[in-house]
Amino acid sequence: GSDTVEEVTEEAAEVVDEAMAETELTFALVAPSASDDVAFTQSMVDSLGRLGIEPQITDGTFVVEEAAAAIRGYAEDGVNVIVVHGTQYGGSLAEIAPDFPETSFIWGTATDTQGLDNVFAYYPEADQGGYVNGLIAGNLADGATIGVVGPVEAGDAVAYIEGFALGAAAAGSDTSIVYTGSFSDVALATTTAQAHVDNGVAALTGTSQSAVGAASIASANDLPWFGTQSNTEPWASDLTVASQVYHWDVVLADMIEMIEGGTLGGEAMQITLENGGLVMEFNDGFELDADLKAAADEAIAGIIAGDIATK
Amino acid sequence: MEHTPLLSMHNITKTFPGVLANDDVSFDVRNGEVHTLLGENGAGKSTLMKILFGLYKPDSGEIRLRGEVASITSPTSAIEQRVGMVHQHFMLVPTLTVAENVALGLTSSRGFRTDLDVVSDRITEISEQYGLSVDPEIDVWKLSVGERQRVEIIKALYRDAELLVLDEPTAVLTPQEVADLFVILRQMTDAGTGIIFISHKLHEVLELSDRITVLRNGRVTGHTTPAETSRQQLADMMVGREVKLAPDKPHVDLGLARLRLRNLSVKGDRGTMAVVDADLDVHAGEIVGIAGVSGNGQRELAETVAGLRPAEAGSSVSIDDVDLTTATPARTRAAGLSYVPEERMKDGAVGEFQVSENLLLINHAEARFRRGPLFDFAKIRDHCQELVDQFSVKTPSLATPTSSLSGGNIQKLIMARELESKPSVILAAQPTRGVDIGAAEYIHSQLVEQRNEGVAILMISEDLDEILGLADRIAVMFEGRIVKVVDRENATKEELGLAMAGAEVDA
Amino acid sequence: MKRLLGASVPLGAALLAFMFGAIMILFLGEDPIAGLRAIIDGAFGTGDRLAATAVRATPLLLVGAGITIAFRASVINIGGEGQIIAGALLSTAVALWIPGTPKVLLIPLVILAGLVGGGIWGAIPGALKAYASVNEILSTIMLNIVAIQLMNYLLRGPMIDPIEVGTSRIPQTQRLTDNAALPTLIDGSRLHLGVPIAILAAVLVYIMLFRTPLGFRLRAVGHNPDAARAAGISVEKNIVSALGMSGALSGLAGVVLVFGSESLRLVTDGGSAGFTGSAGFNGIVAALFGGLHPLWTIPSSFLFGSLLTGATELQRALQIPNALAIALNGLIVLFVVSSDRVRAWLDRRLDKSMRPGDAA
Amino acid sequence: MSEFFTISVLAATLGTAIRFAVPYLLAALGETIGQRSGVLNLGVDGTMLLGGFGAYYAVLKTDSHSLGILVGLGVGLLMGVVYAYVTVFLDAKQGISGIGIYLFGLGFSDLLFQELVGTPLPIRPLPTLDKLPVVGGLFEPLVEIEVIGPLLFDHNLLTYLAFLLVPAVTWLLMKTTFGMNVRAVGENPQAADSLGVSVAKTRFIAILMGSTLAGVAGATLSMQLAIFQHNLTNGIGFIAVALVYFGAWRPRWVMAGALLYGLVTATRIRWQSLGIIPQGASDVAAMAPAIITILALVLLASRVRGPAALTKPFSRH
Ligand SMILES: Nc1ncnc2c1ncn2[C@@H]1O[C@H](COP(=O)(O)OP(=O)(O)OP(=O)(O)O)[C@@H](O)[C@H]1O
Ligand SMILES: Nc1ncnc2c1ncn2[C@@H]1O[C@H](COP(=O)(O)OP(=O)(O)OP(=O)(O)O)[C@@H](O)[C@H]1O
Ligand SMILES: [Mg+2]
Ligand SMILES: [Mg+2]
């Protein structure tokens, strides 16, 4: 993998276009938070959109039992492909999928398909973009500490944050990490960000839908903000430096191709910087030094090449 | 000469679901007189007064004030027409001060802000005029019952009442407090106020009233005056049969001391010593009466014996030689105590429970009421029916919520429950307070019967007549100490009254 | 006649609330009739859905039955969420610890563990109230928070699925062995043993409350602690046991949620609602709606269960946010509690018109 | 640990605690008034959510914080009217009807948010004193003062309002005729009624005041966070109700409770951010405020009795 970032992205886009040329499959999406959460769920809605797919959506179903009912309902309705966008739905899926062998289920984030051959799984190597974000932040901070607002110390949140810390360290900056203990407690995330600011941090980042509160604090205090999962520009339009965006479409396209070829599942796929599933989106509204931009691109290339360890 | 009466109520009828509380009742009150309403529990006295005060709407009938037909639709309109009422259960807010209680519902001279200093000044004026000394700044919960009564009267005087209703004002007062109250009431009638007085205590009625109207089952059964009647006659009129005012007490040989109190010291709610070094034995076959003005430690003493309140170190309480100094109520009961608490609706019965459930409150866990782990309702019903019949508890059914029984009947229910357990010691506090004469007669006879069977009875009462009528020995409490113990034969009312006022201590 | 009218009043109120819901659907640009149909279809449409409704109602019923005990003893238990979690954690730990145990032994064991876990989590605020005068509203809310974080900690650390450690680090336990699954009642259906267990629990609570000395004491303490104390009943012990039993039943709900779920594992999303479906809270609604009567709590839980499953279908079919269903639940509660007054008024009217001699 | 015990960090922590406490305080003060009149409103959280959404939406559309407050106020008032009507005039059980209000607020605020807004866009946050238009310049030097600055002057106007409301509510309850009626009606409604105090009217107004404050609390929350989201309050309203018990129905102690809860939370965050609480113990840290609150209650629990008529509907018969 010595391709440049642009090349990788272009390649991916081509694959996507081919796959979606004329699909007759029907799609549904079941997701835990709102479709437009500027975080986890939106990343999937946007990815499907890039593939020209407008699925039926059941969102905001953080109650697993409700999600299970929706998944089953779509399967009964004869929907061909059901995107089950939430780790916590995996158990229900293990029960439902065997009942509908004709239906393909795409489930994430997860690293395995639970041995089911009509289930695909997907997972982000979130530490990679985390590293890039951390590196930029570290350079901007110039040795000062960077504040991190985490939700629960688990899943892609912890991967992102640990990658971020490594990147920042590589640029000579410390990170101050606080996990609030909740994915949804905006008030606590905001208060945490404010405490970071009071401690004199030079930049902020955060993940999960509760991070919106932290981004608003970055905005209010003129501090650079780094996003992940979706492009978080709407949260902090002038101050978002870069966002690691989950382009699930890359793996979705492969999966759809396989489904059309008759393989309904059985494989787990990861999105990475290399395969173009993780995309660093830089905000035009934030004037990032050319040097820094170049350093970031270099890091991306280094990660893709395997020269930089992000775990 | 013919005066227009201050108040006349004509042909008042009031029904509650299933109860005819007032049936075509008529009576009148003149300025400057005390008109007494007399009747058993549930005869309809309070209902009639609540109609007068705008709390209930009569089904039919007419109220005239000063000759004019009056429309009284709410307490506010009653107050506006110069009717005042001192309710059977105090209508005071304990967490408010005296002045605040008086000021409730009045318009403040300062608009939105209260004008309690103005109110306090006026209260002081009224207090001085009638000799009703009360500190206007003090929270009502800190006041004794007698003082609360005074606040109630001040409330009415403050509103310039020309007609004052007092529903059982003396039920909870000490003899001295009653005497003081009567002085005040006389002062008021002298000033032209008309007073409606309700009481179950016949000697008070005879002492205070100008005229008397007797109610039975919602109907007026007669009008009379003290000069024309006697206690016995009044009692018979109320109950509709002959009433025995004092029970017969055969001689019983004293048995062993069953309840023993030694060096009993107890702290009160406010942390000060309420009972100090009390020594007392109650023997099998005797009734020991504790006389005293309320607030002199009787309640704390009773609660400690019942296991509800801890005693101080060095004290000792025992029943039949079982030490109960630090016992819980469950253990004191297991040791043979029956307890008839002073406040029947607070400590004696669960209002929301059915009659049968309250009858079972103490012994519900006994095997005889169960089949396996579950209640045997057939057996329970039989048992409760037997108690209700035996103690003549007047109740529509065993499933009736206890709160809807009259006070007298609730008291009988509690007695039934407490005596059923074949106790060795009975502790009865104010057993006939607010209870009508028929029911009181019955309760007294039951206590005497228990005594005759060898039960040791400790009875606390503020009613000296009750004590003198029932007790074999009398102990007087004053400021937490037992200042005097005398045999009934050697006791006189005057001497006891002096002891209750602390004369012995001073001497 | 009178009873019929009495029952029809809350039904009318519920209908009125539904009309409000219909208006809201109309405002969202959808067909209210289709919406109603989706709700009914989603809740009762097929055998599977009926089963899903029953399964959804089960934790509500268990929590609700527990709530009737607590409220009858005059203690307010807002700690259902935490007690569910405590029961789920302890029972899952037991199942993880002894995976090979045969089903006939394992199921009773995990049920016991759930009862104990929830019971402890309930008894703590009970003891705090009885012996330290700590208001139970506050302590139960706080203990919910503690339970959630305890779950996060355990699922992230000691109880995490070993596969997750090096990889995606999702805070969940291993999938439990199949012999830990609550047996289903009808093959191929989701109707599992939890449903009859919950109904049985409600009946037992009824019997306990109204036919045993224990229930008698709890109610006496609830109505009048002073009189109960004077009669020799320990107020403190009964407060602890009321909250303990209430918590135990919530803990049992936790067992049903884990061992009756398709996932057969405990997963956390950092909060409680994802796992409990807010049963700790909705159970209170179901119990109050059932007049704090354990038996009436059965249909009441079923009603709320059907609203919850119906709402999922409403969202799926018409793409109407399920937030509407929550708002609708609120309205139903408001309308129905308000209808008590209407019912009382009707009763009085009937009494009057039916008493013969009253005309005079 | 030593880096925590520097004056400036302590002051900043205290500053965070104060900010954090404000929505709790406003809601709890409102609930105090209602409970003093004998009405328990468990719907506070729902009212906060709707008020919070209303304010957020108003600011999003008009960028006017004053309008945001007004909307929060109006929403609170409206919810109060519903709740008061249902509990006072229809005698509905307070516990359950409060939960009805909560569920309605929870669902309806989310519905409106999803339909009208969707993506959570930040709004302009409430300005701190020094950022106020016109007079801001006057405060700028004050904020700069070491320790005192961040502690006392780095807050928005609503924060000061909330704390000013503490003596104001005390005054209302203790020194006005209305407050006296509220206390009487909450303690012994029969007595108040027998003197011509309208129990219904007094409770109605008390509920309206409480609910209005809950609406303002919600507005303060969303404007302070500069964002709205599904279930933004995350149970703040319920904790506010609990704080009333904690504070034994006295505004001062209710304030102390809100501050204590804020301080424990702020300290926990600060300790995590300073690394005093190690990585990996985040959940233990997250449960600490709850445990400490319980412990504080065990130590402080007063045997103060609440209003005797709390939760009891009143009727003459
Ligand atoms: N609110 C009510 N609802 C139903 N029945 C009532 C109500 N108030 C009184 N009653 C009934 O009306 C009858 C008369 O009661 P009332 O209170 O007038 O008696 P009373 O003469 O004051 O008795 P007491 O001497 O015990 O005070 C009783 O049978 C009582 O049960
Ligand atoms: N809702 C009710 N239903 C039936 N009876 C009632 C109701 N409310 C009160 N009563 C009855 O009305 C009568 C009068 O009540 P009141 O308030 O005057 O006190 P009381 O019970 O008479 O007190 P006491 O007997 O101690 O003097 C009582 O018999 C009481 O049981
Ligand atoms: Mg009476
Ligand atoms: Mg009476």
Coordinates of N, CA and C in Angstrom, one line a residue, chain C residues 24 28 76 78 128 130-135 137-139 141-143 145-146 149-154 156 281-282 284-286 288-289 304 319-324 326-331 333-334 337-342, chain D residues 40 42 82-83 86 88-93 95-104 106-108 110-111 114-115 230 238-239 241-243 245-246 261 280-284 286-287 289-291 293-294 297-298 301-303:
Chain C
M24 N -51.8 14.3 16.6 CA -50.4 14.5 16.4 C -49.9 13.8 15.2
L28 N -48.0 15.3 11.8 CA -46.8 14.8 11.3 C -47.0 14.4 9.8
I76 N -41.7 4.7 48.7 CA -41.7 5.0 47.3 C -40.4 4.4 46.7
I78 N -38.2 4.3 43.6 CA -37.9 4.7 42.3 C -36.6 4.0 41.8
L128 N -31.6 2.2 55.0 CA -31.2 3.6 55.2 C -32.4 4.4 55.7
A130 N -35.1 3.1 57.3 CA -35.6 2.7 58.6 C -34.7 3.1 59.7
Y131 N -33.4 3.0 59.5 CA -32.5 3.1 60.6 C -31.7 4.4 60.5
A132 N -31.7 5.1 59.4 CA -30.9 6.4 59.3 C -31.8 7.6 58.8
S133 N -33.1 7.3 58.7 CA -34.0 8.4 58.2 C -33.6 9.0 56.9
V134 N -33.0 8.2 56.0 CA -32.7 8.7 54.7 C -33.9 8.6 53.8
N135 N -34.3 9.7 53.2 CA -35.5 9.6 52.3 C -35.2 8.6 51.1
I137 N -36.7 8.3 48.2 CA -36.7 8.8 46.9 C -35.3 9.1 46.4
L138 N -34.6 9.8 47.3 CA -33.3 10.2 46.9 C -32.3 9.0 46.9
S139 N -32.4 8.1 47.9 CA -31.4 7.0 47.9 C -31.7 6.1 46.7
I141 N -32.9 6.8 43.8 CA -32.4 7.4 42.5 C -30.8 7.3 42.5
M142 N -30.2 7.6 43.6 CA -28.7 7.5 43.6 C -28.2 6.1 43.4
L143 N -28.9 5.1 44.0 CA -28.5 3.7 43.8 C -28.7 3.3 42.4
I145 N -27.9 5.1 39.8 CA -26.7 5.6 39.2 C -25.5 4.6 39.6
V146 N -25.5 4.2 40.9 CA -24.4 3.3 41.3 C -24.5 2.0 40.6
Q149 N -23.2 2.2 36.9 CA -21.8 2.3 36.8 C -21.1 1.0 37.2
L150 N -21.7 0.4 38.2 CA -21.2 -0.9 38.6 C -21.3 -1.9 37.4
M151 N -22.4 -1.8 36.7 CA -22.5 -2.7 35.5 C -21.5 -2.3 34.5
N152 N -21.3 -1.0 34.3 CA -20.3 -0.6 33.3 C -18.9 -1.2 33.7
Y153 N -18.6 -1.0 35.0 CA -17.3 -1.5 35.4 C -17.2 -3.0 35.2
L154 N -18.2 -3.8 35.7 CA -18.1 -5.2 35.6 C -18.0 -5.7 34.2
R156 N -17.0 -4.1 31.6 CA -15.8 -3.6 31.0 C -14.6 -4.4 31.5
F281 N -39.0 2.0 35.6 CA -39.8 3.2 35.7 C -41.2 2.9 35.2
N282 N -41.3 2.3 34.0 CA -42.6 2.0 33.5 C -43.4 1.0 34.4
I284 N -43.6 1.3 37.5 CA -44.3 2.1 38.5 C -45.6 2.6 37.9
V285 N -45.5 3.0 36.6 CA -46.7 3.4 35.9 C -47.7 2.3 35.8
A286 N -47.3 1.1 35.5 CA -48.2 0.0 35.4 C -48.9 -0.3 36.7
L288 N -49.3 1.8 39.3 CA -50.2 2.9 39.7 C -51.5 2.8 38.9
F289 N -51.2 2.5 37.6 CA -52.4 2.4 36.7 C -53.3 1.2 37.1
F304 N -49.5 -1.6 28.8 CA -48.3 -0.8 28.5 C -47.3 -1.5 27.6
Q319 N -42.7 5.4 9.9 CA -41.6 6.3 10.1 C -41.9 7.4 11.1
I320 N -42.8 7.1 12.0 CA -43.1 8.1 13.0 C -42.2 7.9 14.3
P321 N -41.5 8.8 14.7 CA -40.6 8.6 15.8 C -41.3 8.0 17.0
N322 N -40.6 7.0 17.7 CA -41.3 6.4 18.8 C -41.5 7.3 20.0
A323 N -40.9 8.5 19.9 CA -41.1 9.5 20.9 C -42.6 9.8 21.0
L324 N -43.3 9.7 19.9 CA -44.7 9.9 19.9 C -45.4 9.0 20.9
I326 N -44.2 7.5 23.5 CA -43.9 7.9 24.9 C -44.8 9.1 25.3
A327 N -44.9 10.1 24.5 CA -45.8 11.2 24.8 C -47.2 10.7 25.0
L328 N -47.6 9.7 24.1 CA -48.9 9.2 24.2 C -49.2 8.5 25.5
N329 N -48.2 7.7 25.9 CA -48.3 7.0 27.3 C -48.5 8.1 28.3
G330 N -47.8 9.2 28.3 CA -48.0 10.2 29.3 C -49.4 10.7 29.2
L331 N -49.9 10.9 28.0 CA -51.3 11.5 27.9 C -52.3 10.5 28.5
V333 N -51.9 8.2 30.8 CA -51.8 8.3 32.2 C -52.6 9.5 32.7
L334 N -52.3 10.6 32.2 CA -53.0 11.9 32.6 C -54.5 11.8 32.5
V337 N -56.0 9.0 35.0 CA -56.1 9.4 36.4 C -57.1 10.5 36.6
S338 N -57.2 11.4 35.6 CA -58.2 12.4 35.8 C -59.6 11.9 35.7
S339 N -59.8 10.7 35.1 CA -61.2 10.2 35.0 C -61.7 9.7 36.3
D340 N -60.9 9.5 37.3 CA -61.4 9.0 38.6 C -62.5 9.9 39.1
R341 N -62.3 11.2 38.9 CA -63.2 12.2 39.4 C -64.5 12.0 38.6
V342 N -64.4 11.8 37.3 CA -65.6 11.7 36.5 C -66.4 10.4 37.0
Chain D
L40 N -46.9 17.1 45.5 CA -45.6 16.5 45.0 C -45.7 16.5 43.5
L42 N -44.0 15.0 40.4 CA -42.9 14.2 39.9 C -42.6 14.4 38.4
V82 N -51.8 22.4 33.4 CA -52.3 21.1 33.1 C -52.2 20.3 34.4
Y83 N -51.0 20.3 35.0 CA -50.8 19.5 36.2 C -51.7 19.9 37.4
V86 N -55.3 18.9 36.8 CA -55.5 17.5 37.0 C -55.5 17.1 38.5
V88 N -55.5 19.3 41.3 CA -56.2 20.1 42.3 C -57.7 20.0 42.0
F89 N -58.1 20.1 40.7 CA -59.5 20.1 40.5 C -60.1 18.8 40.1
L90 N -59.3 17.9 39.6 CA -59.8 16.6 39.3 C -59.3 15.6 40.3
D91 N -58.6 16.0 41.4 CA -58.2 15.2 42.5 C -57.5 13.9 42.0
A92 N -56.7 14.0 40.9 CA -56.0 12.9 40.5 C -54.8 12.6 41.4
K93 N -54.4 11.3 41.5 CA -53.3 11.0 42.4 C -52.1 11.7 41.9
G95 N -48.8 11.3 42.5 CA -47.6 10.5 42.0 C -47.8 10.1 40.6
I96 N -48.9 9.5 40.3 CA -49.1 9.0 38.9 C -49.3 10.1 37.9
S97 N -50.0 11.2 38.3 CA -50.2 12.2 37.2 C -48.9 13.0 37.0
G98 N -48.0 13.0 38.0 CA -46.7 13.6 37.8 C -45.9 12.8 36.7
I99 N -46.0 11.5 36.9 CA -45.3 10.6 35.9 C -45.9 10.8 34.5
G100 N -47.2 11.0 34.5 CA -47.8 11.3 33.2 C -47.2 12.5 32.5
I101 N -47.1 13.6 33.3 CA -46.4 14.8 32.9 C -45.0 14.5 32.4
Y102 N -44.3 13.7 33.2 CA -42.9 13.4 32.8 C -42.9 12.7 31.5
L103 N -43.7 11.6 31.3 CA -43.6 10.9 30.1 C -44.0 11.7 28.9
F104 N -45.0 12.6 29.1 CA -45.4 13.5 28.0 C -44.3 14.4 27.6
L106 N -41.1 14.0 28.1 CA -40.0 13.3 27.6 C -40.2 13.0 26.1
G107 N -41.4 12.5 25.8 CA -41.7 12.1 24.4 C -42.0 13.3 23.5
F108 N -42.7 14.2 24.0 CA -43.1 15.3 23.2 C -41.9 16.2 22.8
D110 N -38.9 15.3 22.5 CA -38.1 14.6 21.6 C -38.7 14.6 20.2
L111 N -40.1 14.4 20.2 CA -40.8 14.5 18.9 C -40.6 15.8 18.2
Q114 N -37.1 16.2 16.9 CA -36.8 15.4 15.7 C -37.5 16.0 14.5
E115 N -38.7 16.5 14.7 CA -39.5 17.1 13.6 C -39.0 18.5 13.2
H230 N -32.3 14.5 22.7 CA -33.3 13.6 23.3 C -32.9 13.4 24.8
F238 N -35.7 14.6 38.5 CA -35.9 13.7 39.6 C -35.0 14.0 40.8
I239 N -33.8 14.2 40.4 CA -32.8 14.6 41.5 C -33.2 15.9 42.2
V241 N -36.3 16.9 42.7 CA -37.3 16.5 43.6 C -36.7 15.9 44.9
A242 N -35.7 15.1 44.7 CA -35.1 14.5 45.8 C -34.3 15.5 46.7
L243 N -33.8 16.5 46.0 CA -33.1 17.6 46.8 C -34.0 18.3 47.7
Y245 N -36.3 17.0 49.5 CA -36.3 16.2 50.7 C -35.0 16.4 51.4
F246 N -33.9 16.3 50.6 CA -32.6 16.5 51.2 C -32.6 17.8 52.0
Y261 N -24.1 18.4 45.5 CA -24.2 17.5 44.4 C -23.3 18.1 43.2
G280 N -9.2 3.9 33.6 CA -9.7 2.6 33.9 C -10.7 2.6 35.1
A281 N -10.7 3.7 35.8 CA -11.6 3.7 37.0 C -12.7 4.7 36.7
S282 N -13.0 4.9 35.4 CA -14.0 6.0 35.1 C -15.4 5.7 35.7
D283 N -15.7 4.4 35.7 CA -17.1 4.1 36.2 C -17.1 4.2 37.7
V284 N -16.0 3.9 38.4 CA -16.0 4.1 39.8 C -16.1 5.5 40.2
A286 N -17.6 7.7 38.3 CA -18.9 8.2 37.9 C -20.0 7.8 39.0
M287 N -19.7 6.8 39.8 CA -20.7 6.4 40.8 C -20.4 7.2 42.1
P289 N -20.3 10.4 43.0 CA -21.2 11.5 43.5 C -22.4 10.9 44.1
A290 N -22.9 9.8 43.5 CA -24.2 9.2 44.1 C -23.9 8.6 45.5
I291 N -22.8 8.0 45.6 CA -22.5 7.3 46.9 C -22.2 8.4 48.0
T293 N -23.4 11.4 48.0 CA -24.7 12.0 48.4 C -25.4 11.2 49.4
I294 N -25.4 9.9 49.2 CA -26.1 9.0 50.1 C -25.4 9.1 51.5
L297 N -26.3 12.1 53.2 CA -27.6 12.0 53.8 C -27.6 11.3 55.1
V298 N -26.8 10.2 55.1 CA -26.8 9.4 56.4 C -26.3 10.3 57.5
A301 N -29.0 13.4 57.7 CA -30.5 13.1 57.7 C -31.1 13.8 58.9
S302 N -32.0 14.7 58.7 CA -32.7 15.3 59.8 C -34.0 14.5 59.9
R303 N -34.5 14.5 61.1 CA -35.8 13.9 61.2 C -36.9 14.9 61.0

